[in-house]
Amino acid sequence: MRQSLLPSARARRTRKAALLSRPAALAERIERAHSLDPVVHSLSDTVVRALPAGARTDALHGVPFGQPAHPALVRLPLGCWTSAVLLDLFRGTERAAGVLIAAGIAGTAPAAATGLADWSALHRDQQRVGLVHAICQAGAATLFLGSLAVRAGGRTSYGRVLSASGLAVATVGSYLGGHLALRLGAGTSHAEQVSHLSGLGWHDLCALRELPDRRPVRRQLGYLSLLVYRQGSEVSVLSDRCSHLGGPLHQGRIVVERGAACVACPWHGSTFVIADGTVVHGPATARQPSFETRVTSDGRIELRPRP
Ligand code: FES
């Protein structure tokens, strides 16, 4: 009996050691941690209710800047805290370290607000990783706050320990943030790389009369999925995969924004001008690739990627 248990205990220990030695495996386990779903669900609902579509939410997503605002804003707390911990290695730097810790804590508010806005419009596996990332960063901020408090009380050595612990927790959180962005693609453009996937010059698409009027349809051009929208003899074409997370734009609603016909993605509501792919509302921040079109004398539509 004892002999049969030993190998399985060893196997468990080996598996645990393998997981710890491969942080990516731990992050992948978080992706599949369904036990987080009740928290993810209720927090996501709360954030969506608190941030209705509009200019403020677009700014939090980073629409005016053409890329998510969160990655740029997290540099302030992480940079300040890393510098503070380095300063703690030297004598006579207590005051400077305290200022950096306080600046980092102040920088967590915009970083958290932008992160929450982006997180609320992610897929569930991404949200699980995002939740643990946020818990780590909140834990790090709490440790740095504690460090600041004990330093103010004259217990500098204890403050240094708390700062170093805070930086360690923030580093784990940053790793998960990297996993979210680089492995799970949160924040990167998911639109097809049209200039890489279509040849140079004009391409034949279909006859104009085959397209319904004022109803978006999907058409294929080689590897490219396209949203095609006809208004009379005018034809607009966008890449069909939404730049936010790849949603099918041809299933979206046609709306009018700022006097222009736009398509709203069916997944999270990103809204693009149909004529040229400009982002009107997030969460998408990257312009949707668009095509120039022309109608030939025999009534066929030709297109080429817009430069
Ligand atoms: S996939 Fe999220 S808005 Fe389109």
mmCIF file of C-alpha atoms and ligand atoms in Angstrom:
data_model
loop_
_atom_site.group_PDB
_atom_site.id
_atom_site.type_symbol
_atom_site.label_atom_id
_atom_site.label_comp_id
_atom_site.label_asym_id
_atom_site.label_seq_id
_atom_site.Cartn_x
_atom_site.Cartn_y
_atom_site.Cartn_z
ATOM 1 C CA MET A 1 0.000 0.000 0.000
ATOM 2 C CA ARG A 2 2.705 2.403 1.093
ATOM 3 C CA GLN A 3 4.700 1.501 -2.004
ATOM 4 C CA SER A 4 1.764 2.284 -4.335
ATOM 5 C CA LEU A 5 1.208 5.760 -2.772
ATOM 6 C CA LEU A 6 4.806 6.862 -2.932
ATOM 7 C CA PRO A 7 5.102 7.110 -6.721
ATOM 8 C CA SER A 8 1.874 9.105 -6.956
ATOM 9 C CA ALA A 9 3.043 11.528 -4.230
ATOM 10 C CA ARG A 10 6.324 11.853 -6.068
ATOM 11 C CA ALA A 11 4.474 12.430 -9.320
ATOM 12 C CA ARG A 12 2.400 15.182 -7.664
ATOM 13 C CA ARG A 13 5.545 16.819 -6.299
ATOM 14 C CA THR A 14 7.176 16.568 -9.725
ATOM 15 C CA ARG A 15 4.108 18.103 -11.385
ATOM 16 C CA LYS A 16 4.067 20.919 -8.809
ATOM 17 C CA ALA A 17 7.763 21.600 -9.317
ATOM 18 C CA ALA A 18 7.253 21.608 -13.095
ATOM 19 C CA LEU A 19 4.423 24.123 -12.728
ATOM 20 C CA LEU A 20 6.477 26.401 -10.518
ATOM 21 C CA SER A 21 9.397 26.234 -12.899
ATOM 22 C CA ARG A 22 7.149 27.212 -15.782
ATOM 23 C CA PRO A 23 5.267 30.403 -14.911
ATOM 24 C CA ALA A 24 3.430 30.192 -18.222
ATOM 25 C CA ALA A 25 1.884 26.894 -17.075
ATOM 26 C CA LEU A 26 0.583 28.622 -13.945
ATOM 27 C CA ALA A 27 -0.870 31.437 -16.039
ATOM 28 C CA GLU A 28 -2.548 28.861 -18.274
ATOM 29 C CA ARG A 29 -4.102 27.247 -15.207
ATOM 30 C CA ILE A 30 -5.512 30.625 -14.214
ATOM 31 C CA GLU A 31 -7.048 30.928 -17.707
ATOM 32 C CA ARG A 32 -8.996 27.737 -16.983
ATOM 33 C CA ALA A 33 -9.815 28.477 -13.324
ATOM 34 C CA HIS A 34 -13.608 28.432 -13.519
ATOM 35 C CA SER A 35 -13.785 28.946 -9.755
ATOM 36 C CA LEU A 36 -12.992 32.619 -10.446
ATOM 37 C CA ASP A 37 -16.068 33.044 -12.635
ATOM 38 C CA PRO A 38 -18.577 34.242 -10.007
ATOM 39 C CA VAL A 39 -16.219 37.106 -9.053
ATOM 40 C CA VAL A 40 -15.365 37.826 -12.687
ATOM 41 C CA HIS A 41 -19.038 37.886 -13.612
ATOM 42 C CA SER A 42 -20.226 40.217 -10.880
ATOM 43 C CA LEU A 43 -17.227 42.583 -11.141
ATOM 44 C CA SER A 44 -17.543 42.718 -14.921
ATOM 45 C CA ASP A 45 -21.254 43.570 -14.662
ATOM 46 C CA THR A 46 -20.485 46.309 -12.149
ATOM 47 C CA VAL A 47 -17.783 47.851 -14.369
ATOM 48 C CA VAL A 48 -19.983 47.713 -17.496
ATOM 49 C CA ARG A 49 -22.805 49.453 -15.590
ATOM 50 C CA ALA A 50 -20.414 52.088 -14.214
ATOM 51 C CA LEU A 51 -18.857 52.786 -17.619
ATOM 52 C CA PRO A 52 -21.589 53.233 -20.232
ATOM 53 C CA ALA A 53 -20.498 53.777 -23.839
ATOM 54 C CA GLY A 54 -19.393 57.349 -24.425
ATOM 55 C CA ALA A 55 -16.477 59.747 -24.556
ATOM 56 C CA ARG A 56 -15.288 59.015 -20.999
ATOM 57 C CA THR A 57 -15.172 55.252 -21.549
ATOM 58 C CA ASP A 58 -13.522 55.744 -24.957
ATOM 59 C CA ALA A 59 -10.820 57.840 -23.282
ATOM 60 C CA LEU A 60 -10.235 55.105 -20.692
ATOM 61 C CA HIS A 61 -9.839 52.543 -23.484
ATOM 62 C CA GLY A 62 -7.372 54.856 -25.251
ATOM 63 C CA VAL A 63 -9.442 55.555 -28.395
ATOM 64 C CA PRO A 64 -8.088 59.145 -28.742
ATOM 65 C CA PHE A 65 -4.504 57.831 -28.590
ATOM 66 C CA GLY A 66 -4.936 54.990 -31.097
ATOM 67 C CA GLN A 67 -3.774 52.351 -28.608
ATOM 68 C CA PRO A 68 -4.798 51.158 -25.128
ATOM 69 C CA ALA A 69 -3.947 53.715 -22.430
ATOM 70 C CA HIS A 70 -3.396 51.143 -19.670
ATOM 71 C CA PRO A 71 0.082 49.857 -20.677
ATOM 72 C CA ALA A 72 1.463 53.409 -20.769
ATOM 73 C CA LEU A 73 -0.065 54.364 -17.414
ATOM 74 C CA VAL A 74 1.208 51.344 -15.475
ATOM 75 C CA ARG A 75 4.756 52.499 -16.118
ATOM 76 C CA LEU A 76 4.444 55.245 -13.509
ATOM 77 C CA PRO A 77 3.734 53.049 -10.453
ATOM 78 C CA LEU A 78 6.062 50.257 -11.599
ATOM 79 C CA GLY A 79 8.895 52.651 -12.446
ATOM 80 C CA CYS A 80 8.543 54.598 -9.194
ATOM 81 C CA TRP A 81 8.349 51.490 -7.029
ATOM 82 C CA THR A 82 11.309 49.811 -8.703
ATOM 83 C CA SER A 83 13.367 53.000 -8.233
ATOM 84 C CA ALA A 84 12.313 53.240 -4.575
ATOM 85 C CA VAL A 85 13.429 49.676 -3.855
ATOM 86 C CA LEU A 86 16.769 50.361 -5.564
ATOM 87 C CA LEU A 87 17.234 53.548 -3.526
ATOM 88 C CA ASP A 88 16.592 51.534 -0.375
ATOM 89 C CA LEU A 89 19.912 49.778 -1.032
ATOM 90 C CA PHE A 90 21.753 53.019 -0.216
ATOM 91 C CA ARG A 91 22.033 55.162 2.896
ATOM 92 C CA GLY A 92 20.518 58.639 3.065
ATOM 93 C CA THR A 93 17.883 58.012 0.409
ATOM 94 C CA GLU A 94 14.886 57.465 2.699
ATOM 95 C CA ARG A 95 13.165 60.711 1.754
ATOM 96 C CA ALA A 96 13.581 60.186 -2.004
ATOM 97 C CA ALA A 97 12.354 56.590 -1.697
ATOM 98 C CA GLY A 98 9.295 57.798 0.213
ATOM 99 C CA VAL A 99 8.480 60.352 -2.497
ATOM 100 C CA LEU A 100 8.769 57.692 -5.213
ATOM 101 C CA ILE A 101 6.539 55.277 -3.306
ATOM 102 C CA ALA A 102 3.898 57.993 -2.856
ATOM 103 C CA ALA A 103 4.084 58.948 -6.557
ATOM 104 C CA GLY A 104 3.668 55.287 -7.509
ATOM 105 C CA ILE A 105 0.633 54.927 -5.270
ATOM 106 C CA ALA A 106 -0.909 58.062 -6.812
ATOM 107 C CA GLY A 107 -0.312 56.554 -10.266
ATOM 108 C CA THR A 108 -2.333 53.431 -9.469
ATOM 109 C CA ALA A 109 -5.686 55.256 -9.789
ATOM 110 C CA PRO A 110 -5.511 56.020 -13.560
ATOM 111 C CA ALA A 111 -3.795 52.674 -14.199
ATOM 112 C CA ALA A 112 -6.599 50.805 -12.401
ATOM 113 C CA ALA A 113 -9.374 52.807 -14.097
ATOM 114 C CA THR A 114 -8.031 52.151 -17.608
ATOM 115 C CA GLY A 115 -7.277 48.522 -16.791
ATOM 116 C CA LEU A 116 -10.793 47.898 -15.476
ATOM 117 C CA ALA A 117 -12.353 49.481 -18.568
ATOM 118 C CA ASP A 118 -10.306 47.239 -20.885
ATOM 119 C CA TRP A 119 -10.834 44.174 -18.698
ATOM 120 C CA SER A 120 -14.638 44.518 -18.790
ATOM 121 C CA ALA A 121 -14.603 43.917 -22.583
ATOM 122 C CA LEU A 122 -12.491 40.747 -22.691
ATOM 123 C CA HIS A 123 -13.236 37.067 -23.157
ATOM 124 C CA ARG A 124 -13.800 35.037 -20.000
ATOM 125 C CA ASP A 125 -10.394 33.255 -20.032
ATOM 126 C CA GLN A 126 -8.682 36.641 -20.433
ATOM 127 C CA GLN A 127 -10.791 38.073 -17.613
ATOM 128 C CA ARG A 128 -9.691 35.318 -15.231
ATOM 129 C CA VAL A 129 -6.036 36.151 -15.823
ATOM 130 C CA GLY A 130 -6.854 39.863 -15.667
ATOM 131 C CA LEU A 131 -8.564 39.417 -12.306
ATOM 132 C CA VAL A 132 -5.516 37.758 -10.732
ATOM 133 C CA HIS A 133 -3.280 40.402 -12.356
ATOM 134 C CA ALA A 134 -5.421 43.115 -10.736
ATOM 135 C CA ILE A 135 -5.391 41.361 -7.338
ATOM 136 C CA CYS A 136 -1.578 41.217 -7.475
ATOM 137 C CA GLN A 137 -1.294 44.906 -8.362
ATOM 138 C CA ALA A 138 -3.789 45.870 -5.639
ATOM 139 C CA GLY A 139 -1.786 43.765 -3.166
ATOM 140 C CA ALA A 140 1.433 45.485 -4.265
ATOM 141 C CA ALA A 141 -0.139 48.929 -3.819
ATOM 142 C CA THR A 142 -1.301 47.937 -0.320
ATOM 143 C CA LEU A 143 2.206 46.785 0.621
ATOM 144 C CA PHE A 144 3.737 50.035 -0.640
ATOM 145 C CA LEU A 145 1.086 52.014 1.247
ATOM 146 C CA GLY A 146 2.007 50.062 4.382
ATOM 147 C CA SER A 147 5.671 50.752 3.683
ATOM 148 C CA LEU A 148 4.979 54.476 3.464
ATOM 149 C CA ALA A 149 3.015 54.383 6.732
ATOM 150 C CA VAL A 150 5.705 52.544 8.735
ATOM 151 C CA ARG A 151 8.443 54.783 7.294
ATOM 152 C CA ALA A 152 6.474 57.809 8.492
ATOM 153 C CA GLY A 153 6.536 56.205 11.950
ATOM 154 C CA GLY A 154 10.326 55.882 11.804
ATOM 155 C CA ARG A 155 10.485 52.120 11.145
ATOM 156 C CA THR A 156 12.500 52.417 7.933
ATOM 157 C CA SER A 157 13.894 48.872 7.947
ATOM 158 C CA TYR A 158 10.424 47.377 8.157
ATOM 159 C CA GLY A 159 9.334 49.785 5.404
ATOM 160 C CA ARG A 160 12.104 48.479 3.165
ATOM 161 C CA VAL A 161 10.933 44.900 3.682
ATOM 162 C CA LEU A 162 7.369 45.881 2.789
ATOM 163 C CA SER A 163 8.573 47.739 -0.336
ATOM 164 C CA ALA A 164 10.626 44.775 -1.531
ATOM 165 C CA SER A 165 7.644 42.475 -0.945
ATOM 166 C CA GLY A 166 5.407 44.913 -2.847
ATOM 167 C CA LEU A 167 7.774 44.929 -5.796
ATOM 168 C CA ALA A 168 7.881 41.119 -5.836
ATOM 169 C CA VAL A 169 4.070 40.935 -5.910
ATOM 170 C CA ALA A 170 3.921 43.664 -8.601
ATOM 171 C CA THR A 171 6.386 41.666 -10.700
ATOM 172 C CA VAL A 172 4.137 38.596 -10.542
ATOM 173 C CA GLY A 173 1.198 40.815 -11.525
ATOM 174 C CA SER A 174 3.201 42.291 -14.400
ATOM 175 C CA TYR A 175 4.054 38.818 -15.643
ATOM 176 C CA LEU A 176 0.336 38.017 -15.768
ATOM 177 C CA GLY A 177 -0.279 41.339 -17.532
ATOM 178 C CA GLY A 178 2.287 40.321 -20.126
ATOM 179 C CA HIS A 179 0.631 36.916 -20.504
ATOM 180 C CA LEU A 180 -2.700 38.672 -21.022
ATOM 181 C CA ALA A 181 -1.365 41.012 -23.689
ATOM 182 C CA LEU A 182 1.205 38.872 -25.468
ATOM 183 C CA ARG A 183 -0.169 35.336 -25.176
ATOM 184 C CA LEU A 184 -3.907 36.030 -25.032
ATOM 185 C CA GLY A 185 -3.833 39.077 -27.291
ATOM 186 C CA ALA A 186 -5.679 41.543 -25.043
ATOM 187 C CA GLY A 187 -5.011 45.062 -26.298
ATOM 188 C CA THR A 188 -3.354 44.080 -29.567
ATOM 189 C CA SER A 189 -5.084 44.549 -32.919
ATOM 190 C CA HIS A 190 -6.872 41.424 -34.153
ATOM 191 C CA ALA A 191 -7.704 42.796 -37.576
ATOM 192 C CA GLU A 192 -6.225 40.875 -40.471
ATOM 193 C CA GLN A 193 -2.967 42.247 -41.831
ATOM 194 C CA VAL A 194 -4.546 43.112 -45.161
ATOM 195 C CA SER A 195 -1.407 44.507 -46.749
ATOM 196 C CA HIS A 196 0.350 41.175 -46.077
ATOM 197 C CA LEU A 197 -2.531 38.986 -47.196
ATOM 198 C CA SER A 198 -3.612 40.628 -50.439
ATOM 199 C CA GLY A 199 -1.489 41.224 -53.504
ATOM 200 C CA LEU A 200 -0.712 44.633 -54.933
ATOM 201 C CA GLY A 201 -3.109 46.359 -57.317
ATOM 202 C CA TRP A 202 -6.833 46.038 -57.913
ATOM 203 C CA HIS A 203 -8.732 42.786 -57.257
ATOM 204 C CA ASP A 204 -12.054 41.688 -58.641
ATOM 205 C CA LEU A 205 -14.637 41.114 -55.872
ATOM 206 C CA CYS A 206 -18.114 40.535 -57.358
ATOM 207 C CA ALA A 207 -20.810 42.176 -59.489
ATOM 208 C CA LEU A 208 -22.429 45.285 -57.982
ATOM 209 C CA ARG A 209 -25.930 43.865 -58.533
ATOM 210 C CA GLU A 210 -25.091 40.832 -56.326
ATOM 211 C CA LEU A 211 -24.891 43.064 -53.252
ATOM 212 C CA PRO A 212 -28.000 43.982 -51.251
ATOM 213 C CA ASP A 213 -28.541 47.694 -50.658
ATOM 214 C CA ARG A 214 -27.758 49.029 -47.147
ATOM 215 C CA ARG A 215 -27.196 45.599 -45.614
ATOM 216 C CA PRO A 216 -23.715 44.429 -44.593
ATOM 217 C CA VAL A 217 -22.586 41.135 -46.103
ATOM 218 C CA ARG A 218 -19.441 39.044 -45.866
ATOM 219 C CA ARG A 219 -17.312 38.317 -48.889
ATOM 220 C CA GLN A 220 -13.999 36.506 -49.228
ATOM 221 C CA LEU A 221 -10.925 37.775 -51.036
ATOM 222 C CA GLY A 222 -8.304 35.018 -50.917
ATOM 223 C CA TYR A 223 -7.510 34.577 -47.209
ATOM 224 C CA LEU A 224 -9.286 37.793 -46.288
ATOM 225 C CA SER A 225 -12.762 37.990 -44.802
ATOM 226 C CA LEU A 226 -14.412 41.259 -45.774
ATOM 227 C CA LEU A 227 -17.389 43.287 -44.623
ATOM 228 C CA VAL A 228 -19.001 44.756 -47.765
ATOM 229 C CA TYR A 229 -21.640 47.480 -47.542
ATOM 230 C CA ARG A 230 -23.390 48.989 -50.525
ATOM 231 C CA GLN A 231 -25.303 52.277 -50.586
ATOM 232 C CA GLY A 232 -26.619 52.715 -54.139
ATOM 233 C CA SER A 233 -23.601 52.616 -56.403
ATOM 234 C CA GLU A 234 -21.167 53.297 -53.531
ATOM 235 C CA VAL A 235 -19.468 50.287 -51.992
ATOM 236 C CA SER A 236 -17.449 50.340 -48.762
ATOM 237 C CA VAL A 237 -15.237 47.460 -47.695
ATOM 238 C CA LEU A 238 -13.601 46.800 -44.337
ATOM 239 C CA SER A 239 -11.684 43.845 -43.005
ATOM 240 C CA ASP A 240 -14.344 41.690 -41.315
ATOM 241 C CA ARG A 241 -12.367 40.700 -38.171
ATOM 242 C CA CYS A 242 -12.840 43.438 -35.577
ATOM 243 C CA SER A 243 -9.528 44.928 -34.490
ATOM 244 C CA HIS A 244 -10.570 44.600 -30.825
ATOM 245 C CA LEU A 245 -10.872 40.822 -30.453
ATOM 246 C CA GLY A 246 -11.724 39.564 -33.920
ATOM 247 C CA GLY A 247 -15.547 39.763 -33.791
ATOM 248 C CA PRO A 248 -17.446 39.317 -37.097
ATOM 249 C CA LEU A 249 -18.283 42.858 -38.196
ATOM 250 C CA HIS A 250 -20.651 41.749 -40.983
ATOM 251 C CA GLN A 251 -23.018 40.640 -38.182
ATOM 252 C CA GLY A 252 -22.886 44.107 -36.604
ATOM 253 C CA ARG A 253 -25.478 46.885 -36.572
ATOM 254 C CA ILE A 254 -25.316 49.764 -39.014
ATOM 255 C CA VAL A 255 -25.589 53.047 -37.128
ATOM 256 C CA VAL A 256 -25.043 56.691 -37.992
ATOM 257 C CA GLU A 257 -22.413 58.499 -35.891
ATOM 258 C CA ARG A 258 -21.160 62.026 -36.571
ATOM 259 C CA GLY A 259 -23.126 61.984 -39.826
ATOM 260 C CA ALA A 260 -21.342 58.905 -41.190
ATOM 261 C CA ALA A 261 -22.540 55.323 -41.663
ATOM 262 C CA CYS A 262 -20.759 53.133 -39.124
ATOM 263 C CA VAL A 263 -20.770 49.489 -38.129
ATOM 264 C CA ALA A 264 -21.006 48.481 -34.451
ATOM 265 C CA CYS A 265 -19.327 45.180 -33.633
ATOM 266 C CA PRO A 266 -21.749 42.555 -32.287
ATOM 267 C CA TRP A 267 -19.337 41.441 -29.549
ATOM 268 C CA HIS A 268 -18.419 44.531 -27.505
ATOM 269 C CA GLY A 269 -19.826 47.421 -29.537
ATOM 270 C CA SER A 270 -16.663 48.927 -31.054
ATOM 271 C CA THR A 271 -17.882 51.280 -33.762
ATOM 272 C CA PHE A 272 -16.049 52.018 -37.020
ATOM 273 C CA VAL A 273 -16.783 54.417 -39.887
ATOM 274 C CA ILE A 274 -17.624 52.095 -42.773
ATOM 275 C CA ALA A 275 -16.013 54.337 -45.381
ATOM 276 C CA ASP A 276 -12.486 54.248 -43.902
ATOM 277 C CA GLY A 277 -12.415 52.172 -40.677
ATOM 278 C CA THR A 278 -11.881 55.109 -38.280
ATOM 279 C CA VAL A 279 -12.653 54.141 -34.666
ATOM 280 C CA VAL A 280 -15.633 56.100 -33.348
ATOM 281 C CA HIS A 281 -16.152 54.142 -30.108
ATOM 282 C CA GLY A 282 -14.007 51.596 -28.296
ATOM 283 C CA PRO A 283 -13.044 49.245 -26.793
ATOM 284 C CA ALA A 284 -11.164 48.909 -30.111
ATOM 285 C CA THR A 285 -8.420 51.480 -30.466
ATOM 286 C CA ALA A 286 -6.869 50.383 -33.776
ATOM 287 C CA ARG A 287 -8.380 51.571 -37.045
ATOM 288 C CA GLN A 288 -10.171 48.832 -38.970
ATOM 289 C CA PRO A 289 -8.304 48.107 -42.242
ATOM 290 C CA SER A 290 -10.299 49.436 -45.188
ATOM 291 C CA PHE A 291 -10.230 49.162 -48.972
ATOM 292 C CA GLU A 292 -10.602 51.536 -51.875
ATOM 293 C CA THR A 293 -13.272 50.392 -54.305
ATOM 294 C CA ARG A 294 -14.313 51.191 -57.871
ATOM 295 C CA VAL A 295 -17.002 49.917 -60.202
ATOM 296 C CA THR A 296 -15.873 48.861 -63.676
ATOM 297 C CA SER A 297 -17.787 49.667 -66.862
ATOM 298 C CA ASP A 298 -19.310 46.170 -66.850
ATOM 299 C CA GLY A 299 -20.623 46.615 -63.302
ATOM 300 C CA ARG A 300 -18.038 44.679 -61.321
ATOM 301 C CA ILE A 301 -16.521 45.852 -58.057
ATOM 302 C CA GLU A 302 -12.765 46.036 -57.752
ATOM 303 C CA LEU A 303 -10.852 46.815 -54.584
ATOM 304 C CA ARG A 304 -7.402 47.322 -53.166
ATOM 305 C CA PRO A 305 -6.124 47.950 -49.604
ATOM 306 C CA ARG A 306 -6.274 51.599 -48.623
ATOM 307 C CA PRO A 307 -2.719 52.815 -47.992
HETATM 308 S S1 FES B 1 -14.491 42.029 -30.869
HETATM 309 FE FE1 FES B 1 -14.772 43.353 -29.197
HETATM 310 S S2 FES B 1 -15.699 45.052 -30.094
HETATM 311 FE FE2 FES B 1 -15.372 43.769 -31.749
#
